[in-house]
Amino acid sequence: MRPNLTRNTTSTMRVIGIETSCDETGIAVYDEQQGLLSHQLYSQVKLHADYGGVVPELASRDHVRKIVPLIKQALVDANCTQSDIDGIAFTKGPGLVGALLVGSSVARSLAFAWGVPAVGVHHMEGHLLAPVLDEPAPEFPFVALLVSGGHSMMVRVDGIGQYEILGESVDDAAGEAFDKTAKLLGLDYPGGPLLAKMAEKGEAGHYKFPRPMTDRPGLDFSFSGLKTFAANTIRGSDQSEQSKANIAYAFQEAVIDTLAIKCKRALKQTGLKRLVIAGGVSANKQLRVEFALMMKKLQGTVFYPRLEFCTDNGAMIAYAGLQRLKAGESEGLSTKAQPRWSLDELPAI
Amino acid sequence: MKHSFYLADEQATTELAAKLAALCSTATVIYLEGDLGAGKTSFCRGFIHGLGYVGRVKSPTYTLVEPYEIKNWRIFHFDLYRLSDPEELEFIGIRDYFEDDCICLIEWPDKGHGLLAAADLHISIEFIDHSRSLTVQANNEYGQQLLSDLAQK
């Protein structure tokens, strides 16, 4: 959808979203009626010559130097200017305090300068609502599984701000287990996707990994043991390429199986039929195959955000922030970052 | 001063860590080295639970640092594995983490070389099949006191 150049009226709201909770600097412009107008991630962007010509490679988490050029570029791409913006949403937490403070300071200052409200968004709420950015959007209520390098979490979502954490990882995140096992198999870090590729050459039945925490009730996860199991298995193998592929296969099978068992349990426990899977691990092909089969059997539906919104991004923050601004929420001038913040503390709107 | 401990399983790792936690009496910096899966995070989990924290101690690999407040302590559990350059520590405000009421547990300290406070204790964990050997190097007087008390217990 192309944005038009007419000035916003008060009936429709246009919001900038700013995400700086960890590694990525993500900026987006979202319009209540027209949807997503632009989104930028530093790692993908080729900044225009107007903003400094050739852009040097900046270090991870150097949000300070990335954020302003990205905001300018996001406005240009959305065909609008600061006067079209009705509010600013930023990731307030959880995350790395130094990284969060850059986003919250810039957001709150810009909002003050432009005379618009600013609102702090919970990073995980952004992820939970990301599938709503595309069609077909899942209707509430649904069960969401967030699986990435930083998170493994099962949440019941009844509406915006109505979240019940059903389970989460007690140690490593699922994506982290993928990345670290990949490293143990001699792949570059973070090598989750490379491990999945290696697993395609693997054969079933050579190795049997445990399915952690599936033999007891509850929806918590633990993936640290799988990584240690992989380390021991690799050291005990002949370390040939075929053995490594077989280990990759068995590892991936164990992670997917564990996630599937827990999701099935969560759907049964809640009586819901809609499942959302978000986070970088949801891009795993084999996972999507297994979950399609499972959901068919359960006569339910599985939804995924578009791939670029599975990982950290500004669009999900803009969308969640817009909903909260419309509900009348805003942050005072003294707003701070909130590095530790549980999803179930959020108010419903 | 150096001392090695034989750890039969994960429980032995967390128990030793809890003992060490109970001995800390002032700001403390501990480096932890060892291959992936050796038990560095398990050691930190035992340490943090040993101080009385009851919640989850998640891996800090993604966030780089996980903060905890326990009694009068602020505990920072770092994992610098994902750093590609020590300079990146400046972007997370590393200088603010080494205060008088802080205990810093730092995994993969070599990735932050030059920007970290010096360690009182330097721990390395090695695989011996399914068990582990944990070696503690004490770098100063306070570290030596901690280590000799730990070895006696």
XYZ file of C-alpha atoms in Angstrom:
502
model
C 0.000 0.000 0.000
C 1.412 3.399 -0.981
C 1.147 6.196 1.503
C -0.428 9.455 0.340
C 0.956 12.877 1.055
C -2.079 14.444 2.637
C -1.763 15.705 6.165
C -3.159 13.396 8.784
C -6.430 14.338 10.296
C -7.002 13.671 13.970
C -9.241 10.720 13.160
C -6.355 8.553 11.992
C -3.145 8.121 13.849
C 0.380 7.715 12.477
C 3.123 6.453 14.761
C 6.882 5.928 14.636
C 8.099 2.753 16.345
C 11.615 2.559 17.777
C 13.195 -0.755 18.785
C 16.605 -0.806 20.514
C 16.252 -3.497 23.174
C 19.348 -5.479 22.221
C 21.306 -5.844 18.963
C 19.058 -4.369 16.300
C 18.120 -0.765 15.680
C 14.654 -1.002 14.108
C 12.446 1.924 13.052
C 9.021 1.872 11.405
C 6.143 4.184 10.526
C 2.658 2.725 10.971
C -0.618 4.353 10.023
C -3.851 3.329 11.642
C -5.750 3.221 8.341
C -3.042 2.546 5.795
C -1.020 0.050 7.801
C 2.742 -0.196 7.675
C 4.264 2.656 5.637
C 7.956 1.914 6.110
C 10.344 -0.045 8.226
C 14.104 -0.014 8.568
C 16.612 -2.280 10.249
C 20.131 -1.007 10.471
C 21.607 -4.288 9.330
C 19.629 -4.207 6.073
C 19.592 -0.553 5.273
C 21.598 1.260 2.661
C 21.463 4.767 3.993
C 21.019 7.451 1.398
C 23.941 9.687 0.515
C 22.084 12.592 2.155
C 22.849 11.042 5.477
C 26.579 10.724 5.086
C 27.374 8.864 1.885
C 29.089 5.573 2.428
C 28.109 4.337 5.851
C 30.874 2.652 7.808
C 30.172 -0.673 9.478
C 29.014 0.266 12.952
C 29.369 -2.023 15.930
C 26.447 -4.040 17.251
C 24.418 -2.126 19.789
C 25.865 1.218 18.677
C 22.302 2.495 18.594
C 23.379 6.087 19.206
C 24.941 6.503 15.792
C 22.331 4.500 13.912
C 19.070 5.777 15.296
C 18.677 9.288 13.883
C 19.655 8.496 10.261
C 17.272 5.528 10.415
C 14.387 7.657 11.672
C 14.993 10.170 8.864
C 15.103 7.386 6.292
C 11.943 5.754 7.643
C 10.113 9.090 7.283
C 11.380 9.517 3.720
C 10.325 5.975 2.794
C 6.886 6.597 4.292
C 6.560 9.769 2.182
C 5.910 11.863 5.219
C 7.529 14.392 7.515
C 7.610 14.937 11.240
C 4.397 16.984 11.051
C 2.505 13.857 9.939
C 3.505 11.942 13.054
C 0.987 11.757 15.895
C 2.952 9.729 18.405
C 6.168 7.863 19.115
C 6.373 4.317 20.416
C 9.577 2.882 21.796
C 10.682 -0.365 23.391
C 10.805 0.354 27.103
C 11.870 -3.138 28.113
C 12.807 -5.831 28.781
C 16.344 -5.805 27.431
C 19.790 -4.392 27.840
C 19.595 -1.206 29.895
C 22.221 0.717 27.905
C 20.504 -0.168 24.633
C 16.978 0.584 25.904
C 18.038 3.997 27.198
C 19.075 5.144 23.720
C 15.620 4.366 22.313
C 13.700 5.802 25.246
C 15.752 9.030 25.362
C 15.494 9.654 21.632
C 11.791 8.782 21.555
C 10.848 10.893 24.527
C 12.946 13.866 23.332
C 11.543 13.753 19.796
C 8.016 13.522 21.143
C 8.667 16.567 23.332
C 10.169 18.520 20.435
C 7.331 17.597 18.065
C 4.587 18.102 20.648
C 3.195 14.553 20.389
C 2.794 11.786 22.997
C 5.334 9.009 23.525
C 4.487 5.547 24.733
C 6.700 2.754 26.092
C 6.078 -0.709 24.638
C 6.905 -4.114 26.072
C 9.244 -5.854 23.632
C 7.487 -9.207 23.957
C 4.068 -7.620 23.398
C 5.493 -6.403 20.109
C 6.464 -9.970 19.152
C 3.085 -11.370 20.235
C 1.210 -8.883 18.061
C 3.562 -9.107 15.031
C 1.378 -11.661 13.160
C -1.464 -9.121 13.260
C 0.561 -6.923 10.849
C -0.284 -9.294 7.975
C -3.301 -11.135 6.556
C -4.737 -13.464 7.602
C -4.365 -12.064 11.110
C -5.171 -14.453 13.954
C -8.220 -13.537 15.987
C -8.006 -13.416 19.772
C -7.762 -15.569 21.789
C -4.748 -17.633 20.716
C -1.755 -19.441 22.151
C 1.598 -17.934 21.163
C 4.943 -19.691 21.193
C 7.879 -17.272 21.049
C 11.103 -19.034 20.188
C 14.212 -17.056 19.351
C 17.850 -16.669 20.327
C 16.787 -14.755 23.409
C 13.374 -16.134 24.336
C 11.374 -19.319 24.700
C 7.933 -18.619 25.995
C 4.362 -19.897 25.760
C 1.661 -17.285 26.264
C -2.121 -17.280 26.214
C -3.253 -14.099 24.444
C -6.854 -13.017 25.045
C -6.468 -9.476 23.742
C -4.010 -6.616 23.752
C -2.479 -6.510 27.218
C -4.265 -9.695 28.251
C -1.426 -12.153 28.513
C -0.983 -15.189 30.658
C 2.491 -16.719 30.647
C 1.916 -20.461 30.446
C 5.576 -21.435 30.440
C 9.098 -20.245 29.638
C 12.662 -21.451 29.463
C 14.374 -21.994 32.777
C 17.827 -21.682 31.156
C 18.782 -21.386 27.469
C 16.434 -20.174 24.743
C 15.601 -22.592 21.893
C 17.410 -20.478 19.309
C 20.446 -20.251 21.562
C 20.554 -24.062 21.787
C 20.466 -24.191 17.961
C 23.249 -21.613 17.652
C 25.497 -23.203 20.264
C 25.007 -26.754 18.990
C 25.831 -25.450 15.518
C 29.069 -24.057 16.922
C 29.847 -27.416 18.557
C 29.322 -29.008 15.119
C 31.972 -26.689 13.710
C 29.606 -24.127 12.122
C 29.908 -20.355 12.493
C 28.020 -18.611 15.296
C 25.077 -17.965 15.159
C 24.536 -21.046 13.040
C 20.973 -22.203 13.757
C 19.939 -22.020 10.084
C 23.191 -23.749 9.012
C 22.498 -26.560 11.465
C 19.055 -26.992 9.900
C 20.718 -27.284 6.489
C 23.196 -29.830 7.816
C 20.303 -31.808 9.324
C 18.787 -32.225 5.845
C 21.687 -34.564 5.048
C 21.267 -36.447 8.310
C 19.574 -39.791 8.769
C 17.053 -40.672 11.443
C 17.699 -43.318 14.039
C 21.432 -42.945 14.708
C 21.210 -40.785 17.810
C 18.472 -40.208 20.358
C 18.432 -36.867 22.172
C 16.267 -36.314 25.266
C 13.031 -34.294 25.147
C 13.697 -32.074 28.162
C 10.891 -31.509 30.657
C 8.258 -33.338 28.603
C 7.969 -36.198 31.089
C 6.477 -33.962 33.760
C 3.452 -31.659 33.763
C 3.812 -27.987 32.969
C 4.815 -25.830 30.046
C 8.314 -24.661 30.996
C 11.267 -25.392 28.730
C 14.901 -26.271 29.348
C 17.354 -26.390 26.451
C 20.704 -26.142 28.224
C 20.909 -29.909 28.716
C 20.460 -30.565 24.977
C 23.530 -28.458 24.249
C 25.606 -30.415 26.787
C 24.169 -33.677 25.442
C 25.249 -32.562 21.961
C 28.766 -31.716 23.213
C 29.136 -35.194 24.741
C 27.634 -36.916 21.678
C 29.960 -35.103 19.279
C 33.030 -35.947 21.372
C 31.936 -39.594 21.465
C 31.361 -39.831 17.694
C 33.831 -40.357 14.839
C 33.181 -36.679 13.910
C 32.743 -37.518 10.214
C 30.531 -35.211 8.167
C 27.811 -37.878 8.050
C 27.900 -38.356 11.835
C 27.696 -34.617 12.357
C 24.708 -34.451 9.997
C 23.079 -37.309 11.904
C 23.671 -35.480 15.192
C 22.251 -32.249 13.723
C 19.201 -34.229 12.597
C 18.669 -35.804 16.018
C 19.169 -32.485 17.812
C 16.703 -30.612 15.594
C 14.197 -33.449 15.887
C 14.435 -33.246 19.697
C 13.890 -29.468 19.809
C 10.941 -29.533 17.405
C 9.416 -32.529 19.140
C 9.752 -30.826 22.535
C 8.142 -27.616 21.246
C 5.341 -29.620 19.603
C 4.605 -31.615 22.768
C 4.403 -28.387 24.787
C 2.224 -26.589 22.235
C -0.175 -29.510 22.043
C -0.356 -29.490 25.819
C -0.965 -25.706 25.900
C -3.758 -25.950 23.318
C -5.375 -28.768 25.238
C -5.046 -26.921 28.546
C -6.573 -23.702 27.173
C -9.087 -25.326 24.830
C -7.912 -23.004 22.040
C -7.456 -23.896 18.365
C -5.288 -21.033 17.137
C -1.517 -21.106 17.557
C 0.946 -18.321 16.730
C 4.649 -19.151 16.430
C 7.028 -16.196 16.347
C 10.736 -15.621 16.817
C 13.701 -16.610 14.652
C 13.277 -20.355 15.289
C 9.827 -20.230 13.661
C 11.622 -19.825 10.311
C 12.888 -23.429 10.631
C 11.448 -25.396 7.683
C 11.228 -28.740 9.440
C 9.423 -27.084 12.348
C 6.828 -25.669 9.956
C 6.316 -29.096 8.353
C 5.839 -30.790 11.724
C 3.521 -28.094 13.050
C 1.384 -28.117 9.900
C 0.838 -31.854 10.392
C 0.144 -31.475 14.091
C -2.333 -28.624 13.674
C -4.167 -30.517 10.917
C -4.614 -33.427 13.300
C -5.822 -31.080 16.022
C -8.121 -29.298 13.536
C -6.541 -25.993 14.452
C -4.689 -23.239 12.612
C -1.091 -22.098 12.947
C -0.014 -18.522 12.135
C 3.465 -17.081 11.625
C 4.521 -13.438 11.315
C 6.228 -12.637 8.009
C 9.868 -13.696 8.249
C 11.359 -10.218 8.655
C 9.043 -9.588 11.616
C 9.939 -12.845 13.349
C 13.122 -11.173 14.600
C 13.444 -7.815 16.346
C 11.966 -4.921 14.364
C 10.384 -1.476 14.701
C 7.104 -2.381 12.976
C 5.825 -4.508 15.838
C 6.663 -1.707 18.288
C 4.882 0.890 16.150
C 1.796 -1.332 15.934
C 1.645 -2.160 19.646
C 2.390 1.469 20.535
C -0.408 2.728 18.305
C -2.912 0.510 20.126
C -1.734 1.812 23.477
C -1.685 5.471 22.392
C -5.242 5.091 21.113
C -6.202 3.743 24.526
C -4.847 6.974 26.020
C -1.564 5.691 27.416
C 1.541 7.864 27.315
C 4.840 8.327 29.113
C 5.831 11.364 31.160
C 9.057 13.263 30.521
C 10.867 11.327 33.232
C 10.369 7.976 31.523
C 13.044 5.354 32.067
C 13.992 2.035 30.591
C 12.662 -1.094 32.294
C 15.246 -3.849 31.706
C 13.287 -6.377 33.786
C 9.591 -6.353 33.052
C 7.203 -9.295 33.083
C 4.654 -9.533 30.293
C 1.846 -10.309 32.713
C 2.261 -6.924 34.443
C 0.867 -5.101 31.404
C -2.532 -3.426 31.606
C -5.287 -4.646 29.280
C -6.678 -2.085 26.852
C 47.413 -19.510 44.236
C 45.495 -22.211 42.393
C 43.228 -25.080 43.379
C 41.309 -27.704 41.392
C 37.998 -29.300 42.283
C 36.573 -32.508 40.850
C 32.868 -32.154 40.023
C 30.997 -35.386 39.410
C 27.857 -33.792 38.001
C 25.883 -30.571 37.568
C 24.715 -30.689 41.161
C 28.324 -30.732 42.380
C 28.961 -27.641 40.221
C 26.033 -25.694 41.641
C 26.860 -26.719 45.210
C 30.446 -25.512 44.938
C 29.199 -22.244 43.435
C 26.732 -21.741 46.285
C 29.534 -22.245 48.808
C 31.651 -19.641 47.068
C 28.714 -17.210 46.952
C 28.287 -17.486 50.711
C 31.951 -16.559 51.222
C 31.864 -13.292 49.232
C 32.108 -10.331 51.604
C 32.835 -7.387 49.315
C 32.672 -6.369 45.643
C 33.829 -9.407 43.702
C 34.756 -10.053 40.090
C 34.861 -13.667 38.875
C 35.866 -14.733 35.368
C 34.619 -18.065 34.025
C 36.168 -19.941 31.121
C 35.370 -23.277 29.528
C 33.948 -24.729 26.315
C 30.271 -24.564 25.388
C 28.356 -26.915 27.659
C 31.122 -27.110 30.277
C 28.869 -25.655 32.971
C 29.751 -21.954 33.306
C 26.109 -20.895 33.370
C 25.253 -23.765 35.746
C 27.975 -22.497 38.068
C 26.507 -18.965 37.937
C 23.010 -20.352 38.536
C 24.266 -22.146 41.648
C 26.026 -18.984 42.795
C 22.977 -16.732 42.358
C 20.578 -19.247 43.919
C 23.128 -19.704 46.714
C 22.718 -16.036 47.594
C 18.996 -16.612 48.023
C 17.543 -15.729 44.644
C 14.552 -17.958 43.926
C 13.577 -17.073 40.348
C 14.898 -18.326 37.015
C 18.533 -17.740 36.190
C 18.420 -17.642 32.416
C 21.352 -17.738 30.080
C 22.625 -14.190 29.429
C 24.039 -15.121 26.015
C 21.444 -13.076 24.140
C 21.146 -10.084 26.472
C 24.899 -10.060 27.353
C 24.078 -9.296 30.974
C 21.312 -10.310 33.366
C 20.938 -8.246 36.548
C 19.804 -9.551 39.955
C 19.216 -7.773 43.238
C 19.678 -9.982 46.272
C 19.799 -8.631 49.831
C 22.360 -5.823 49.681
C 24.040 -7.145 46.558
C 23.650 -6.327 42.934
C 24.711 -9.335 40.912
C 25.542 -9.023 37.216
C 25.813 -12.222 35.221
C 27.627 -11.486 31.967
C 28.113 -13.659 28.914
C 30.379 -11.936 26.414
C 30.280 -14.787 23.877
C 28.466 -12.732 21.251
C 30.790 -9.731 21.390
C 32.832 -9.292 18.261
C 34.892 -6.442 19.678
C 35.516 -5.399 23.312
C 34.609 -1.851 22.240
C 30.967 -2.984 22.087
C 31.033 -3.036 25.892
C 31.167 0.751 25.847
C 27.751 0.781 24.159
C 26.216 -1.115 27.036
C 27.768 1.148 29.667
C 30.224 -1.423 31.036
C 31.886 1.119 33.347
C 28.730 1.349 35.452
C 28.753 -2.320 36.396
C 31.804 -2.520 38.648
C 30.582 -0.745 41.789
C 31.172 -1.425 45.496
C 27.957 -3.399 46.013
C 28.330 -5.489 42.870
C 29.341 -9.063 42.240
C 30.171 -9.627 38.590
C 30.219 -13.133 37.142
C 31.728 -12.923 33.674
C 31.617 -15.769 31.141
C 33.973 -15.539 28.116
C 36.017 -12.687 29.663
C 38.642 -12.796 26.874
C 35.998 -11.280 24.532
C 35.995 -8.156 26.702
C 39.737 -7.903 27.114
C 40.918 -4.457 28.188
C 37.528 -3.124 29.287
C 36.730 -5.351 32.268
C 37.669 -4.902 35.905
C 40.436 -7.281 37.000
C 39.240 -10.620 38.360
C 39.617 -11.651 41.997
C 39.072 -15.245 40.916
C 39.601 -16.821 37.534
C 37.714 -20.095 37.074
C 38.205 -22.559 34.246
C 36.045 -25.627 33.744
C 37.136 -28.638 31.686
C 35.300 -31.717 30.509
C 36.436 -35.103 31.849
C 33.940 -37.319 30.017
C 30.647 -36.670 31.820
C 32.221 -35.029 34.875
C 34.189 -31.792 35.172
C 37.408 -30.417 36.567
C 37.097 -26.864 37.870
C 40.264 -24.879 38.521
C 40.238 -21.641 40.485
C 43.095 -19.167 40.204
C 43.200 -16.441 42.900
C 44.646 -13.171 41.650
C 44.866 -11.057 44.815
C 44.689 -11.238 48.603
C 40.890 -11.219 48.727
C 40.758 -13.904 46.053
C 43.255 -16.032 47.978
C 41.147 -15.771 51.123
C 38.044 -16.846 49.196
C 39.848 -19.747 47.606
C 41.441 -21.073 50.775
C 38.077 -20.900 52.578
C 36.410 -22.659 49.641
C 39.032 -25.400 49.528
C 38.692 -26.038 53.284
C 34.935 -26.419 53.303
